[in-house]
Coordinates of C-alpha atoms in Angstrom, one line a residue:
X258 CA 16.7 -17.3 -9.3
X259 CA 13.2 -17.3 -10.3
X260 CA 10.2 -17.8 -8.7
X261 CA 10.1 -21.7 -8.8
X262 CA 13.3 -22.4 -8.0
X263 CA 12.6 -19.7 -4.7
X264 CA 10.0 -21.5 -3.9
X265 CA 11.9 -25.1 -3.9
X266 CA 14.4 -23.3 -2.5
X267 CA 12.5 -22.1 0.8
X268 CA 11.3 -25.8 0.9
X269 CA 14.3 -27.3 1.5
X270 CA 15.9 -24.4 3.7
X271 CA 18.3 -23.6 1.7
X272 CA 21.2 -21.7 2.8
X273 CA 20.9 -17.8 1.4
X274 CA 17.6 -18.3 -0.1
X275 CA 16.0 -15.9 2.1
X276 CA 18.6 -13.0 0.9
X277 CA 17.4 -14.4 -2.9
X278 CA 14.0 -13.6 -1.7
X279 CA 14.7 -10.4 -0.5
X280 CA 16.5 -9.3 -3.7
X281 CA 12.8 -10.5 -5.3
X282 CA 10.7 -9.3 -3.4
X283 CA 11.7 -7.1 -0.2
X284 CA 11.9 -3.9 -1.6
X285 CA 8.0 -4.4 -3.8
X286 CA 6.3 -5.8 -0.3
X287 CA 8.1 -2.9 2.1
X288 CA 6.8 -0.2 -0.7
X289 CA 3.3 -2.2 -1.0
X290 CA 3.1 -2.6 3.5
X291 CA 4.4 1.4 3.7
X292 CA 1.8 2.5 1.3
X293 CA -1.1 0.6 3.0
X294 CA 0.2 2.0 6.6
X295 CA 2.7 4.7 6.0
X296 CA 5.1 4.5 8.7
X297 CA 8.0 2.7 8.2
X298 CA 8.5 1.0 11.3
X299 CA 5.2 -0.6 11.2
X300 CA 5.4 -1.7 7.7
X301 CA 8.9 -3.1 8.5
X302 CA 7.1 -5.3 11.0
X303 CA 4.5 -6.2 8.7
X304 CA 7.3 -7.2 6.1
X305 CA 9.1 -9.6 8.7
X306 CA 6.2 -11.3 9.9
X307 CA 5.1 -11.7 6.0
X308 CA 8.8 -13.6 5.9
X309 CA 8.1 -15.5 9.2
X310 CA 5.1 -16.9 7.5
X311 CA 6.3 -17.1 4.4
X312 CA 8.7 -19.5 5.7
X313 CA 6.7 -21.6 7.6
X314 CA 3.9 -22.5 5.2
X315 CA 5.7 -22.4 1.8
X316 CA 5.2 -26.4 2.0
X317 CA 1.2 -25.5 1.0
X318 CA 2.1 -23.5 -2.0
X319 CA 1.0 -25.9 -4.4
X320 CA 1.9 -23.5 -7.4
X321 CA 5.4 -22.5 -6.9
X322 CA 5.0 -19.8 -9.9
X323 CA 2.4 -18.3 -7.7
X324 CA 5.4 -16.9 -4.9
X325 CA 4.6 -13.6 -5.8
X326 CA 0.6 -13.2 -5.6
X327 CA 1.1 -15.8 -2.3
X328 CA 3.5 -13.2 -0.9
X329 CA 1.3 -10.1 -1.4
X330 CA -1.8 -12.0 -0.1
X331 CA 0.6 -12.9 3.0
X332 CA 1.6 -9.0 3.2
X333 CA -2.1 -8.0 2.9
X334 CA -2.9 -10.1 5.6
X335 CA -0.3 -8.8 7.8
X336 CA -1.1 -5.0 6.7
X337 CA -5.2 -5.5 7.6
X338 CA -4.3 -6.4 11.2
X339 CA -2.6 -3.4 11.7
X340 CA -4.5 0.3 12.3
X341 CA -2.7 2.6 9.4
X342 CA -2.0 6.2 10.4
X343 CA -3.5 9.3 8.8
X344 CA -2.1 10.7 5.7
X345 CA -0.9 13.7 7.5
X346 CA 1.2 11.4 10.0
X347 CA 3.1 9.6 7.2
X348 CA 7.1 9.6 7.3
X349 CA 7.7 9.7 3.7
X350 CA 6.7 13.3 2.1
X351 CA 4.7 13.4 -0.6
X352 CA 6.8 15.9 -2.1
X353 CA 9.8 17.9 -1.1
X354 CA 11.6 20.4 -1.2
X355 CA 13.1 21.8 -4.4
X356 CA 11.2 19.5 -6.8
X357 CA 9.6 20.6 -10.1
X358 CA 6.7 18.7 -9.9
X359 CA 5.9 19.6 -5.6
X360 CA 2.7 21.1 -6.6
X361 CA 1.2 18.0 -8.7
X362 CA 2.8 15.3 -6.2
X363 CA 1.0 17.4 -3.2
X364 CA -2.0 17.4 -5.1
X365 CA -1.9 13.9 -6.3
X366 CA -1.3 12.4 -2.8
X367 CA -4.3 14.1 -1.6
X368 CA -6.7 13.1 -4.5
X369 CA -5.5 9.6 -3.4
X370 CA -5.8 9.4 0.4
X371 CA -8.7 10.8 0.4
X372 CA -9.7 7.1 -1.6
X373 CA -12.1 4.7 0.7
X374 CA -9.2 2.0 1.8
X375 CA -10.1 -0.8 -0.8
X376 CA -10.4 1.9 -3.9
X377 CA -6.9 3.0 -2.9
X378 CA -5.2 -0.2 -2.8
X379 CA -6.9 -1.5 -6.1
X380 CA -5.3 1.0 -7.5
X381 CA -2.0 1.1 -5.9
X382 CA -1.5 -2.4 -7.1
X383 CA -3.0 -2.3 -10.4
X384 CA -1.0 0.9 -10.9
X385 CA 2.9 0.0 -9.3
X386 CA 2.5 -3.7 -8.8
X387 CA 3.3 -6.3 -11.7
X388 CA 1.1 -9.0 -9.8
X389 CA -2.1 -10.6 -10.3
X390 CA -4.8 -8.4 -9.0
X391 CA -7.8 -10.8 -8.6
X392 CA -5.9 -13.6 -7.1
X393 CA -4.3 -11.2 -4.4
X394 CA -7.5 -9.6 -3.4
X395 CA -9.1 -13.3 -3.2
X396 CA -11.8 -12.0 -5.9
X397 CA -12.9 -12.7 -9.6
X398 CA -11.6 -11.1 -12.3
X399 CA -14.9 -9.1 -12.8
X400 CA -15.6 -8.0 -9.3
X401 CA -11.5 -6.8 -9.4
X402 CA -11.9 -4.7 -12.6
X403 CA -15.7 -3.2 -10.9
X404 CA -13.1 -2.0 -8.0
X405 CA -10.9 -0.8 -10.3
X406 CA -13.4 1.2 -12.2
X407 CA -15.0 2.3 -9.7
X408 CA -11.7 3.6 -7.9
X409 CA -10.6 5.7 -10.9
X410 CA -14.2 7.3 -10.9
X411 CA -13.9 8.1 -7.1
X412 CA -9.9 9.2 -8.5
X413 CA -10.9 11.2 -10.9
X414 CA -13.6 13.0 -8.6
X415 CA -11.4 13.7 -6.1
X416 CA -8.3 14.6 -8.4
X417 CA -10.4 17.0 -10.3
X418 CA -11.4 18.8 -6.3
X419 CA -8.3 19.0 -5.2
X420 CA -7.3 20.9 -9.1
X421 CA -9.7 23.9 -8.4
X422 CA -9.0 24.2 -4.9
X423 CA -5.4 24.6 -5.9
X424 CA -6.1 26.9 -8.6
X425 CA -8.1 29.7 -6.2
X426 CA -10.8 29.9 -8.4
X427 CA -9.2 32.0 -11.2
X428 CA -12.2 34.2 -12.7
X429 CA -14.5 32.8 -11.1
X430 CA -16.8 35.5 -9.5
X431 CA -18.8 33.0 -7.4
X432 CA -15.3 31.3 -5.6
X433 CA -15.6 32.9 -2.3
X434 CA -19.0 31.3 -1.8
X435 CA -18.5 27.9 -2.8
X436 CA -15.3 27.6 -0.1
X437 CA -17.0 29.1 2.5
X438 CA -16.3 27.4 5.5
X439 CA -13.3 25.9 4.2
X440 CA -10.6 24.7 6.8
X441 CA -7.7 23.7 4.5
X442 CA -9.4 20.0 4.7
X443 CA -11.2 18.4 1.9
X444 CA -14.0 16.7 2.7
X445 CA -16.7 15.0 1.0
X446 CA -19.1 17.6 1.3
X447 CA -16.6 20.5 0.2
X448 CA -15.7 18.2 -2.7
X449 CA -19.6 17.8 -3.6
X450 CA -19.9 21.0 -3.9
X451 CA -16.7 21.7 -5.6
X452 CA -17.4 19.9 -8.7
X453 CA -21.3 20.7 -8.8
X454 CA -20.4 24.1 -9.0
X455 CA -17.9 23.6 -11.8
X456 CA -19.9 21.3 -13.8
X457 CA -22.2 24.8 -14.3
X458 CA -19.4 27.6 -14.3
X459 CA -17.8 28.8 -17.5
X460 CA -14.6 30.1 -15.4
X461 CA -14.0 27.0 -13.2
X462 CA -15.5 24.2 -15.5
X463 CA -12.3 24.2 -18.1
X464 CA -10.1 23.3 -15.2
X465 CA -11.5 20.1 -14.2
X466 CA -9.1 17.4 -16.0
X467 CA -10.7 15.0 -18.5
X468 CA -8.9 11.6 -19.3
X469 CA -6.9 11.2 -15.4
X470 CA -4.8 8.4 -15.8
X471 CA -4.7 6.8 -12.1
X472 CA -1.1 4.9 -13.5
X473 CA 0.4 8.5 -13.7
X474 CA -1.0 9.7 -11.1
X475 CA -0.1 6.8 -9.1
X476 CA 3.3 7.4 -10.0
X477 CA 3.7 10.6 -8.1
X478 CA 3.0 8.9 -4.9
X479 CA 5.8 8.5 -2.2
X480 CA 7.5 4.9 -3.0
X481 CA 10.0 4.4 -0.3
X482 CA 12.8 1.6 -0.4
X483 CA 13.6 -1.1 2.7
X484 CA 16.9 0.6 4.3
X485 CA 20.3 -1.6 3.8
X486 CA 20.3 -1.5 7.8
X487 CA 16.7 -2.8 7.5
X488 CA 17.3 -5.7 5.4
X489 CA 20.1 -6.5 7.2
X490 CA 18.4 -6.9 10.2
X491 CA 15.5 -9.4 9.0
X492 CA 18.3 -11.4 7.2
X493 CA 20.4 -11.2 10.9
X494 CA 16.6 -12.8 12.5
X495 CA 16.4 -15.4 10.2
X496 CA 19.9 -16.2 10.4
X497 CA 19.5 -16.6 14.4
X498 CA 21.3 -13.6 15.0
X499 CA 20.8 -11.1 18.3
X500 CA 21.1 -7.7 17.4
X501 CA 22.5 -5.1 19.9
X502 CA 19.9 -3.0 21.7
X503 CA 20.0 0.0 19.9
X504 CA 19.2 -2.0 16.8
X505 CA 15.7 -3.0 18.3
X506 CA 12.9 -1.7 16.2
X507 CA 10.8 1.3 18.1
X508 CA 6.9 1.0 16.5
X509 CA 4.5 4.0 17.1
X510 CA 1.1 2.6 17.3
X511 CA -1.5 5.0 16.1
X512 CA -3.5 5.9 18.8
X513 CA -7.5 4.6 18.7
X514 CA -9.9 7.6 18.0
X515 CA -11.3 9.3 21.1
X516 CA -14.3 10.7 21.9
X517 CA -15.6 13.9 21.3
X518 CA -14.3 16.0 24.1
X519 CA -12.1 13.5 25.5
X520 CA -8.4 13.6 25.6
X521 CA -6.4 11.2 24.1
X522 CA -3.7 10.0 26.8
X523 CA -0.4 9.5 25.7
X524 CA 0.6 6.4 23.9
X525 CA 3.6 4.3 24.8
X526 CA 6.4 3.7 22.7
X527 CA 6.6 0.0 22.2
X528 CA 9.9 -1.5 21.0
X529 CA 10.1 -5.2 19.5
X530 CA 13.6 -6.8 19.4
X531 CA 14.5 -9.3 16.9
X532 CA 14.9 -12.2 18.4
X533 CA 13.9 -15.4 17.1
X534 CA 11.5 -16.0 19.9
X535 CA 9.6 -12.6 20.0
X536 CA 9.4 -12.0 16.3
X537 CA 7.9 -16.0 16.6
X538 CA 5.2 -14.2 19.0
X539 CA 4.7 -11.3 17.2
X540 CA 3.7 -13.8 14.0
X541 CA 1.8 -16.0 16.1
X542 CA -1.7 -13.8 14.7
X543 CA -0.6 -14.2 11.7
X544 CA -0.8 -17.5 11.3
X545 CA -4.6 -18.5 11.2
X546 CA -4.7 -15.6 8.7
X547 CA -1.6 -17.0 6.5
X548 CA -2.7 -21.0 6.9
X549 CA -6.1 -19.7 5.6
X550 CA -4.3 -18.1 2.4
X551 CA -2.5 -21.5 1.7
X552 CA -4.7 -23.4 1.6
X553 CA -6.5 -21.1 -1.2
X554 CA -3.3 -21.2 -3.3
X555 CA -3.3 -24.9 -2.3
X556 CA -6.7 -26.2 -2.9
X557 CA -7.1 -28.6 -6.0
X558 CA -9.6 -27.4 -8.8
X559 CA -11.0 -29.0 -11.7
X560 CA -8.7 -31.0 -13.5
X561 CA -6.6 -31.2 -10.8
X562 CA -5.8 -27.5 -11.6
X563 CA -4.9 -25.2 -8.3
X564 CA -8.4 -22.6 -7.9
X565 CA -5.5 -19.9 -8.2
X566 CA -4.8 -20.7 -11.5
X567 CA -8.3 -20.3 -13.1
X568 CA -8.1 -17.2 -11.6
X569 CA -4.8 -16.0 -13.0
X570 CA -6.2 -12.7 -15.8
X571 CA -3.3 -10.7 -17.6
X572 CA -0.7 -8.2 -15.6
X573 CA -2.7 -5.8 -13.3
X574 CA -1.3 -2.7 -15.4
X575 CA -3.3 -4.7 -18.4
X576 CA -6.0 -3.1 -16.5
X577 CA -5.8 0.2 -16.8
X578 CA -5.5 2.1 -20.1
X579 CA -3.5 5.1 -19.8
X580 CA -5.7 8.0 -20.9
X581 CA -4.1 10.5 -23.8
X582 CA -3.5 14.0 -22.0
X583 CA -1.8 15.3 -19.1
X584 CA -3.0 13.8 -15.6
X585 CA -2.5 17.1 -13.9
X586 CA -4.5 20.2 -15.6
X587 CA -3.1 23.4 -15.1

């Protein structure tokens, strides 16, 4: 099924669509929700209550072949009202074990999560994401490809720190001094004075990489899939189904940042079953959020035109060129 007939589909509650959606779109929203939050659990939640909605307001979709950007807006919406956790927390490795490339995955997921929020999911969807960029993000085509921009600067910058960190400095008599201090953490001021240093060294300068594709790098970043047991279980809520207790869904929520020289108590362990009635009030804050969405992809333009289509620009991987070179220097 395509998009249109999806969409008429879910309007007239027809009997498997859902699975039809999921086989469309599950696996893209659960990769694009574990990206933004990286933890599994949570972006499982956030992927069901995109569905709840989804379901409820697919009447305001005046654009049927805009399902897909409707659906990320929905997931985006669902990922912003939940706190992400640190990079170093996330369930998927960035690399593991054994692989070739370990080195250039480790280093690539650091250049990117060390991105401001918005830079790194510009990019993540302009890099892995066939969908329209502007119209997901609710911006212009300009202001979208001024994010993008300036996220592969910001890429590039922090790609290019984390290459002469990992390289030790090799000939470069001057090293020791510019890491002092350094705790195994990149921050902005290490980073700083990482590059100024190499723009003016002949040993460390030749290392910083010229021409970083983001798309490639982008590429080496965890992309996990929805479990079979996972899918099942949305499908089994939708369906009316009750699953056993030790199917109920167990959610970490990170804990809020504490004060300087105050202990963070322990956080409880929160568990959601998937019922209809509790998922329905787990999605009830999502709705103001998703009715507001609709009735973007809803409104009525000039000539009768939806706003969402005089937004529509080429693919999002239109936007970025892929630079000649390797992304990774050596």
């Amino acid at each position: 099924m395509n998009d249109v007939q999806i969409a008429a589909s879910l309007r007239a509650k027809a009997p498997g669509v859902l699975a039809e959606l999921f086989d469309a779109y599950g696996d893209r929203l659960f990769r694009y929700c574990w990206f933004m939050l990286r933890q599994r659990d949570i972006a499982h939640i956030a992927l069901c209550d995109t569905m709840v909605v989804a379901e409820a307001h697919i009447g305001q979709l005046a654009n049927p072949d805009l399902l897909g950007p409707w659906l990320y807006s929905l997931a985006r919406a669902e990922c912003r009202r939940r706190r992400s956790v640190p990079p170093s927390r996330a369930d998927e490795p960035p690399a593991r074990p054994g692989q070739r490339d370990a080195d250039s995955r480790l280093i690539a997921w650091n250049a990117a999560t060390s991105l401001a929020p918005d830079d790194l999911e510009a990019l993540d969807l302009a890099c892995r994401h066939d969908i329209d960029l502007p119209l997901v993000l609710g911006v212009s085509a300009g202001e979208a490809q001024a994010l993008v921009d300036r996220a592969t600067q910001s890429l590039e910058r922090a790609l290019a720190a984390e290459i002469l960190v990992s390289r030790g400095g090799r000939g470069c008599p001057d090293w020791a001094e510019v890491l002092s201090g350094w705790t195994g953490t990149m921050t902005h001021q290490t980073r700083e004075r990482v590059l100024g240093h190499a723009a003016g060294c002949a040993a460390c300068g030749p290392a910083v990489p010229r021409n970083v594709s983001a798309a490639r790098v982008f590429a080496l970043l965890p992309a996990p899939v929805l479990s079979p047991q996972g899918r099942a279980e949305v499908l089994g809520f939708f369906a009316g189904h009750r699953p056993s207790a030790h199917q109920d869904l167990a959610v970490n929520q990170a804990p809020a940042p504490a004060e300087p020289g105050v202990p963070v108590a322990p956080q409880p362990r929160l568990r959601l079953r998937l019922t209809r009635a509790k998922w329905i009030l787990v999605a009830v804050g999502a709705v103001a959020a998703a009715a507001a969405i609709a009735s973007v992809f809803g409104l009525a333009g000039a000539g009768g035109k939806p706003v969402a289509d005089q937004m529509i620009t080429p693919a999002a991987d239109q936007m970025i060129t892929p630079a000649a070179g390797p992304v990774l220097a050596s």
